[in-house]
Amino acid sequence: MQQLAVLEGAEEFSLGQGPTGCLLIHGFTGSPQSLRPVGDYLAARDIGCFALRLPGHGTTWEDLNSRSSEEWAGAADAALTKMKAEHDEVFIVSLSFGSAVALHLAANRPDDVAGIVGLASFVLTNDPRRFLSPIIKLVAKSLPGVGNDICDPNAKELCYDRLPTSAAWSMLKFCKDVRAEMPQVRCPVLLIHSRNDHTAHPDSSRFIHDHISSTDKELIWLDRSYHVITLDYEKDTVFEKTYEFISKRSRSGRD
């Protein structure tokens, strides 16, 4: 497959060093840019971070439309393996659809995921078009984009302005599979979601909280942000709660 240029700012990044690692997974049609601020925050506190760029993201929406959930899950699995070789333990911080990928990893590699922080998690949708997704992808290659759901007018997410329909269909199928895997998730999980999210309905995080088998789990609500809570008005709260969750559960933090 032809290698496409990556948009400036959408590149993968590695930050920080330490025995505790953190794999950052962005959302559908987004890029690592949305997680750069939380990566900076964690790296400044001696957590080694790597932000994965899921295949087809950060290039063109047409590129994404040629990709599938198998590729996204495979890339995340490879990134987790690499991080496990470099760190004593690995947590995952995920945004939106990235949380579906994170939960899939935790369900299938329970010994390799120390915990998950799911930010504005997307694992289900109430959009009635979901029932027509197999048909929509045959009649329209893309729909208007769903990115940049941010309350702060000074913040901007680097994402596609179109929603590729074939990739969206694959994404929705993957989410359905992940919902079935949730009882296999037993690691500590922190969920942070805005009640005013217009992209990932708050029911998504409620569903995760209620269906995973983890005994160490918490759901925190925000009120002044929209979907991309890592860039919005309450981002400082997101950073602080994320670090607090990791530091309290990391082996290095308990030593």
Coordinates of C-alpha atoms in Angstrom, one line a residue:
M1 CA 0.0 0.0 0.0
Q2 CA 1.3 3.5 -0.9
Q3 CA 2.7 5.4 2.0
L4 CA 0.9 8.7 2.3
A5 CA 2.3 11.8 3.9
V6 CA 1.3 12.4 7.5
L7 CA -0.4 15.7 8.3
E8 CA 1.8 18.1 10.3
G9 CA 1.0 17.6 14.0
A10 CA -0.6 14.2 13.4
E11 CA 2.6 12.2 13.9
E12 CA 3.1 9.5 16.5
F13 CA 5.2 10.7 19.4
S14 CA 7.2 9.3 22.3
L15 CA 7.7 11.3 25.5
G16 CA 9.3 10.8 28.9
Q17 CA 11.0 7.9 30.5
G18 CA 10.3 5.7 33.5
P19 CA 9.4 2.2 34.6
T20 CA 5.8 2.9 34.0
G21 CA 4.7 3.3 30.4
C22 CA 1.5 4.7 28.9
L23 CA 0.1 3.8 25.5
L24 CA -2.1 6.7 24.1
I25 CA -4.8 5.7 21.6
H26 CA -6.7 8.4 19.8
G27 CA -10.2 8.3 18.4
F28 CA -11.8 7.6 15.0
T29 CA -10.9 10.1 12.3
G30 CA -8.7 11.9 14.8
S31 CA -4.9 11.7 15.4
P32 CA -2.3 11.7 18.2
Q33 CA -2.5 15.5 18.3
S34 CA -5.6 15.2 20.5
L35 CA -3.6 13.4 23.2
R36 CA -0.4 15.4 23.0
P37 CA -1.3 17.6 26.0
V38 CA -2.0 14.6 28.3
G39 CA 1.2 13.0 27.0
D40 CA 3.2 16.1 27.9
Y41 CA 1.6 16.1 31.4
L42 CA 2.4 12.5 32.1
A43 CA 5.9 12.6 30.6
A44 CA 6.8 15.5 32.9
R45 CA 5.9 13.2 35.8
D46 CA 8.3 10.4 34.7
I47 CA 5.8 8.2 32.8
G48 CA 7.0 7.1 29.4
C49 CA 4.4 7.8 26.8
F50 CA 3.9 6.6 23.2
A51 CA 1.0 7.9 21.1
L52 CA 0.0 5.5 18.4
R53 CA -1.3 6.7 15.0
L54 CA -4.0 4.2 14.0
P55 CA -3.7 3.1 10.3
G56 CA -5.5 5.5 7.9
H57 CA -5.5 8.4 10.4
G58 CA -3.6 11.6 10.1
T59 CA -3.4 11.3 6.3
T60 CA -6.6 11.5 4.2
W61 CA -10.1 10.3 4.9
E62 CA -9.9 8.3 1.7
D63 CA -6.9 6.4 3.2
L64 CA -9.0 5.7 6.3
N65 CA -11.8 4.4 4.1
S66 CA -9.6 1.7 2.8
R67 CA -8.7 0.4 6.3
S68 CA -10.4 -1.9 8.8
S69 CA -10.7 -2.6 12.5
E70 CA -8.3 -5.6 12.1
E71 CA -5.6 -3.1 11.2
W72 CA -6.3 -0.8 14.0
A73 CA -6.4 -3.6 16.6
G74 CA -3.2 -5.1 15.1
A75 CA -1.4 -1.8 15.3
A76 CA -2.4 -1.3 18.9
D77 CA -1.4 -4.9 19.8
A78 CA 2.1 -4.3 18.3
A79 CA 2.5 -1.0 20.1
L80 CA 1.6 -2.7 23.4
T81 CA 4.1 -5.5 22.8
K82 CA 6.8 -2.9 22.1
M83 CA 5.9 -0.9 25.2
K84 CA 5.9 -4.0 27.4
A85 CA 9.5 -4.7 26.3
E86 CA 10.5 -1.2 27.4
H87 CA 8.6 -0.7 30.6
D88 CA 7.8 -2.7 33.8
E89 CA 4.1 -2.0 33.3
V90 CA 1.9 -0.4 30.8
F91 CA -1.3 1.7 31.3
I92 CA -3.5 2.8 28.4
V93 CA -5.0 6.3 28.0
S94 CA -7.6 6.3 25.3
L95 CA -9.9 8.9 23.7
S96 CA -13.3 8.1 22.1
F97 CA -13.1 5.0 19.8
G98 CA -9.5 4.5 21.2
S99 CA -11.2 3.2 24.3
A100 CA -12.8 0.4 22.3
V101 CA -9.3 -0.6 21.1
A102 CA -8.0 -0.3 24.7
L103 CA -10.7 -2.5 26.1
H104 CA -10.1 -5.1 23.4
L105 CA -6.4 -5.2 24.4
A106 CA -7.3 -5.6 28.1
A107 CA -9.8 -8.3 27.4
N108 CA -7.4 -10.4 25.3
R109 CA -4.1 -9.5 27.0
P110 CA -5.1 -9.2 30.7
D111 CA -1.6 -9.7 32.0
D112 CA -0.2 -6.9 29.8
V113 CA -2.6 -4.0 30.6
A114 CA -2.1 -2.5 34.1
G115 CA -5.1 -0.2 33.8
I116 CA -7.2 2.0 31.4
V117 CA -8.2 5.6 31.5
G118 CA -11.1 5.9 29.0
L119 CA -11.7 9.6 28.0
A120 CA -15.1 10.3 26.3
S121 CA -15.2 6.6 25.4
F122 CA -17.1 5.5 22.4
V123 CA -18.3 1.8 22.3
L124 CA -21.9 2.3 21.3
T125 CA -24.1 4.9 19.5
N126 CA -27.7 5.9 19.6
D127 CA -27.6 7.3 16.1
P128 CA -30.3 5.5 14.1
R129 CA -28.1 5.5 11.0
R130 CA -26.1 2.7 12.6
F131 CA -28.7 0.2 11.4
L132 CA -28.2 1.5 7.8
S133 CA -24.4 1.6 7.9
P134 CA -23.9 -1.5 5.6
I135 CA -26.1 0.2 3.0
I136 CA -24.8 3.7 3.5
K137 CA -21.2 2.6 2.7
L138 CA -22.5 1.4 -0.7
V139 CA -24.2 4.6 -1.7
A140 CA -21.9 7.3 -0.2
K141 CA -18.1 7.2 0.4
S142 CA -18.3 9.8 3.1
L143 CA -20.6 11.9 5.3
P144 CA -20.0 15.2 7.1
G145 CA -17.3 14.8 9.8
V146 CA -17.9 14.4 13.5
G147 CA -14.6 15.9 14.8
N148 CA -13.9 19.1 16.7
D149 CA -16.7 18.7 19.2
I150 CA -15.1 21.2 21.6
C151 CA -16.7 23.9 23.7
D152 CA -13.6 26.1 23.9
P153 CA -13.5 28.2 20.7
N154 CA -9.8 28.6 21.0
A155 CA -9.1 24.8 20.8
K156 CA -8.9 22.8 17.7
E157 CA -8.7 19.0 17.0
L158 CA -6.6 17.8 14.0
C159 CA -9.1 15.4 12.4
Y160 CA -10.9 14.7 9.1
D161 CA -13.8 16.9 8.0
R162 CA -15.4 13.8 6.4
L163 CA -16.6 10.6 8.0
P164 CA -15.5 7.6 5.7
T165 CA -18.5 5.3 5.6
S166 CA -16.7 1.9 4.9
A167 CA -14.3 2.5 7.8
A168 CA -17.2 3.7 10.0
W169 CA -19.0 0.4 9.3
S170 CA -15.9 -1.6 10.3
M171 CA -15.6 0.6 13.4
L172 CA -19.2 0.0 14.5
K173 CA -18.8 -3.8 14.0
F174 CA -15.6 -3.7 16.1
C175 CA -17.5 -1.8 18.9
K176 CA -20.2 -4.5 18.9
D177 CA -17.5 -7.2 19.3
V178 CA -15.8 -5.2 22.1
R179 CA -19.1 -4.9 24.0
A180 CA -19.3 -8.7 24.1
E181 CA -15.7 -8.9 25.4
M182 CA -16.3 -6.5 28.3
P183 CA -16.8 -9.2 31.0
Q184 CA -13.2 -10.2 30.2
V185 CA -11.9 -6.8 31.3
R186 CA -10.7 -7.0 34.9
C187 CA -8.0 -4.3 35.2
P188 CA -8.5 -1.0 37.0
V189 CA -10.5 1.4 34.8
L190 CA -11.1 5.1 35.1
L191 CA -13.8 6.7 32.8
I192 CA -14.1 10.4 32.3
H193 CA -17.0 11.7 30.2
S194 CA -18.8 15.0 29.7
R195 CA -22.5 15.1 30.1
N196 CA -22.5 17.5 27.1
D197 CA -20.7 15.3 24.7
H198 CA -22.3 15.5 21.2
T199 CA -20.2 12.7 19.6
A200 CA -20.0 9.9 22.1
H201 CA -23.2 9.7 24.1
P202 CA -22.6 9.5 27.9
D203 CA -24.4 6.1 27.8
S204 CA -21.3 4.7 26.3
S205 CA -19.2 5.2 29.4
R206 CA -22.1 4.1 31.6
F207 CA -22.2 0.9 29.6
I208 CA -18.5 0.2 30.0
H209 CA -18.7 0.9 33.7
D210 CA -21.7 -1.5 34.2
H211 CA -20.4 -4.3 32.0
I212 CA -16.7 -4.7 32.7
S213 CA -15.7 -7.2 35.5
S214 CA -13.2 -4.8 37.1
T215 CA -13.8 -4.2 40.8
D216 CA -11.6 -1.1 40.7
K217 CA -13.6 1.2 38.4
E218 CA -14.8 4.8 38.6
L219 CA -16.8 7.1 36.3
I220 CA -16.2 10.9 36.6
W221 CA -18.5 13.4 34.9
L222 CA -17.6 16.8 33.4
D223 CA -20.0 19.6 32.8
R224 CA -18.2 22.4 30.9
S225 CA -16.7 20.4 28.0
Y226 CA -17.9 18.6 24.9
H227 CA -16.3 15.5 23.3
V228 CA -12.6 16.2 23.0
I229 CA -12.0 16.6 26.7
T230 CA -8.2 16.5 26.4
L231 CA -8.4 19.9 24.6
D232 CA -11.4 21.5 26.2
Y233 CA -12.1 23.7 29.2
E234 CA -11.7 21.0 31.8
K235 CA -8.5 19.5 30.4
D236 CA -6.6 20.2 33.5
T237 CA -9.0 18.1 35.5
V238 CA -8.6 15.3 32.9
F239 CA -4.8 15.4 33.2
E240 CA -4.8 15.5 37.0
K241 CA -7.3 12.6 37.4
T242 CA -5.4 10.6 34.8
Y243 CA -2.1 10.9 36.5
E244 CA -3.6 10.3 39.9
F245 CA -5.2 7.1 38.7
I246 CA -1.9 5.8 37.2
S247 CA 0.4 6.9 40.0
K248 CA -1.8 5.2 42.7
R249 CA -1.9 1.9 40.8
S250 CA 1.6 1.7 39.3
R251 CA 4.1 -0.6 41.0
S252 CA 6.7 2.1 40.9
G253 CA 4.2 4.4 42.8
R254 CA 3.8 1.8 45.5
D255 CA 7.5 1.1 46.0

